[in-house]
Amino acid sequence: MSADQVRLSAWVHGLVQGVGFRWWTRSRALELGLTGYARNHRDGRVHVVAEGPRERCETLLALLRSGNTPGRVDLVVEDWAAAQGEMSGFEER
């Protein structure tokens, strides 16, 4: 795994469940060549975890904040770490 590989963890707040948000996120992540998942949480948030080159993860983050997602995104809280490399593909969980 190269040094430019990162892990983005993004907690997405708003009306993001039951509106196709995870499917949309998975589609964008796959277009960018990222691995990871988008998972619903009981409190209404979606947790997006994506690994790949930093610039592609930043593009995904910008898309999550773009206002062009299904539903309504009120806030995205991000955290960055080194990629762990254990994921393949991008899943809706």
PDB file of C-alpha atoms in Angstrom:
ATOM      1  CA  MET A   1       0.000   0.000   0.000  1.00  0.00           C
ATOM      2  CA  SER A   2       1.466   3.376  -0.942  1.00  0.00           C
ATOM      3  CA  ALA A   3       1.895   6.271   1.472  1.00  0.00           C
ATOM      4  CA  ASP A   4      -0.748   8.403  -0.266  1.00  0.00           C
ATOM      5  CA  GLN A   5      -3.503   5.962   0.726  1.00  0.00           C
ATOM      6  CA  VAL A   6      -5.792   7.350   3.430  1.00  0.00           C
ATOM      7  CA  ARG A   7      -8.963   6.436   5.294  1.00  0.00           C
ATOM      8  CA  LEU A   8     -11.790   8.959   5.393  1.00  0.00           C
ATOM      9  CA  SER A   9     -14.404   8.477   8.090  1.00  0.00           C
ATOM     10  CA  ALA A  10     -17.371  10.783   7.524  1.00  0.00           C
ATOM     11  CA  TRP A  11     -20.446  10.991   9.753  1.00  0.00           C
ATOM     12  CA  VAL A  12     -23.272  12.415   7.655  1.00  0.00           C
ATOM     13  CA  HIS A  13     -26.112  14.145   9.539  1.00  0.00           C
ATOM     14  CA  GLY A  14     -29.486  15.128   8.090  1.00  0.00           C
ATOM     15  CA  LEU A  15     -32.263  13.354   6.238  1.00  0.00           C
ATOM     16  CA  VAL A  16     -30.018  10.649   4.787  1.00  0.00           C
ATOM     17  CA  GLN A  17     -31.817   7.371   5.504  1.00  0.00           C
ATOM     18  CA  GLY A  18     -34.520   5.867   3.326  1.00  0.00           C
ATOM     19  CA  VAL A  19     -33.746   8.208   0.429  1.00  0.00           C
ATOM     20  CA  GLY A  20     -31.099   6.278  -1.575  1.00  0.00           C
ATOM     21  CA  PHE A  21     -28.180   8.053   0.079  1.00  0.00           C
ATOM     22  CA  ARG A  22     -26.062   4.944   0.695  1.00  0.00           C
ATOM     23  CA  TRP A  23     -26.627   3.715  -2.875  1.00  0.00           C
ATOM     24  CA  TRP A  24     -25.673   7.153  -4.232  1.00  0.00           C
ATOM     25  CA  THR A  25     -22.548   7.246  -2.032  1.00  0.00           C
ATOM     26  CA  ARG A  26     -21.526   3.758  -3.140  1.00  0.00           C
ATOM     27  CA  SER A  27     -21.908   4.755  -6.804  1.00  0.00           C
ATOM     28  CA  ARG A  28     -19.748   7.861  -6.363  1.00  0.00           C
ATOM     29  CA  ALA A  29     -17.097   5.937  -4.396  1.00  0.00           C
ATOM     30  CA  LEU A  30     -16.887   3.217  -7.037  1.00  0.00           C
ATOM     31  CA  GLU A  31     -16.565   5.854  -9.779  1.00  0.00           C
ATOM     32  CA  LEU A  32     -13.610   7.248  -7.815  1.00  0.00           C
ATOM     33  CA  GLY A  33     -12.035   3.813  -7.331  1.00  0.00           C
ATOM     34  CA  LEU A  34     -12.417   3.870  -3.539  1.00  0.00           C
ATOM     35  CA  THR A  35     -13.043   0.970  -1.178  1.00  0.00           C
ATOM     36  CA  GLY A  36     -15.170   1.064   1.957  1.00  0.00           C
ATOM     37  CA  TYR A  37     -18.786   1.230   3.039  1.00  0.00           C
ATOM     38  CA  ALA A  38     -21.770   3.419   3.911  1.00  0.00           C
ATOM     39  CA  ARG A  39     -23.732   2.272   6.973  1.00  0.00           C
ATOM     40  CA  ASN A  40     -26.976   3.520   8.523  1.00  0.00           C
ATOM     41  CA  HIS A  41     -26.983   4.163  12.272  1.00  0.00           C
ATOM     42  CA  ARG A  42     -29.992   4.112  14.584  1.00  0.00           C
ATOM     43  CA  ASP A  43     -29.671   7.817  15.343  1.00  0.00           C
ATOM     44  CA  GLY A  44     -30.346   8.720  11.681  1.00  0.00           C
ATOM     45  CA  ARG A  45     -26.763   9.353  10.609  1.00  0.00           C
ATOM     46  CA  VAL A  46     -24.870   7.530   7.877  1.00  0.00           C
ATOM     47  CA  HIS A  47     -21.255   6.568   8.511  1.00  0.00           C
ATOM     48  CA  VAL A  48     -19.141   6.604   5.347  1.00  0.00           C
ATOM     49  CA  VAL A  49     -15.714   4.986   5.453  1.00  0.00           C
ATOM     50  CA  ALA A  50     -13.608   5.239   2.298  1.00  0.00           C
ATOM     51  CA  GLU A  51     -10.017   4.322   1.509  1.00  0.00           C
ATOM     52  CA  GLY A  52      -7.861   5.306  -1.425  1.00  0.00           C
ATOM     53  CA  PRO A  53      -5.718   8.189  -2.626  1.00  0.00           C
ATOM     54  CA  ARG A  54      -6.215  11.337  -0.544  1.00  0.00           C
ATOM     55  CA  GLU A  55      -7.362  13.474  -3.482  1.00  0.00           C
ATOM     56  CA  ARG A  56     -10.091  10.961  -4.407  1.00  0.00           C
ATOM     57  CA  CYS A  57     -11.293  10.758  -0.793  1.00  0.00           C
ATOM     58  CA  GLU A  58     -11.381  14.572  -0.717  1.00  0.00           C
ATOM     59  CA  THR A  59     -13.493  14.495  -3.884  1.00  0.00           C
ATOM     60  CA  LEU A  60     -15.946  12.103  -2.229  1.00  0.00           C
ATOM     61  CA  LEU A  61     -16.100  14.345   0.836  1.00  0.00           C
ATOM     62  CA  ALA A  62     -16.845  17.359  -1.382  1.00  0.00           C
ATOM     63  CA  LEU A  63     -19.621  15.377  -3.097  1.00  0.00           C
ATOM     64  CA  LEU A  64     -21.136  14.471   0.275  1.00  0.00           C
ATOM     65  CA  ARG A  65     -21.211  18.189   1.128  1.00  0.00           C
ATOM     66  CA  SER A  66     -22.307  19.364  -2.340  1.00  0.00           C
ATOM     67  CA  GLY A  67     -26.049  19.651  -1.737  1.00  0.00           C
ATOM     68  CA  ASN A  68     -26.604  17.330  -4.714  1.00  0.00           C
ATOM     69  CA  THR A  69     -27.142  14.142  -2.714  1.00  0.00           C
ATOM     70  CA  PRO A  70     -30.395  12.276  -2.181  1.00  0.00           C
ATOM     71  CA  GLY A  71     -32.169  13.536   0.916  1.00  0.00           C
ATOM     72  CA  ARG A  72     -30.721  16.465   2.830  1.00  0.00           C
ATOM     73  CA  VAL A  73     -27.231  16.706   4.322  1.00  0.00           C
ATOM     74  CA  ASP A  74     -27.038  19.125   7.255  1.00  0.00           C
ATOM     75  CA  LEU A  75     -23.516  18.373   8.471  1.00  0.00           C
ATOM     76  CA  VAL A  76     -20.576  16.115   7.612  1.00  0.00           C
ATOM     77  CA  VAL A  77     -18.038  15.460  10.358  1.00  0.00           C
ATOM     78  CA  GLU A  78     -14.804  14.072   8.930  1.00  0.00           C
ATOM     79  CA  ASP A  79     -11.807  12.263  10.368  1.00  0.00           C
ATOM     80  CA  TRP A  80      -8.663  11.197   8.545  1.00  0.00           C
ATOM     81  CA  ALA A  81      -6.313   8.293   9.230  1.00  0.00           C
ATOM     82  CA  ALA A  82      -3.864   6.031   7.436  1.00  0.00           C
ATOM     83  CA  ALA A  83      -5.507   3.433   5.227  1.00  0.00           C
ATOM     84  CA  GLN A  84      -5.733  -0.022   6.747  1.00  0.00           C
ATOM     85  CA  GLY A  85      -6.155  -1.827   3.435  1.00  0.00           C
ATOM     86  CA  GLU A  86      -8.483  -4.605   4.620  1.00  0.00           C
ATOM     87  CA  MET A  87     -11.507  -3.635   2.497  1.00  0.00           C
ATOM     88  CA  SER A  88     -12.345  -4.509  -1.088  1.00  0.00           C
ATOM     89  CA  GLY A  89     -15.152  -2.976  -3.105  1.00  0.00           C
ATOM     90  CA  PHE A  90     -17.620  -0.529  -1.581  1.00  0.00           C
ATOM     91  CA  GLU A  91     -20.632  -1.815   0.336  1.00  0.00           C
ATOM     92  CA  GLU A  92     -23.959  -0.562   1.566  1.00  0.00           C
ATOM     93  CA  ARG A  93     -24.306  -1.861   5.116  1.00  0.00           C
TER      94      ARG A  93
END
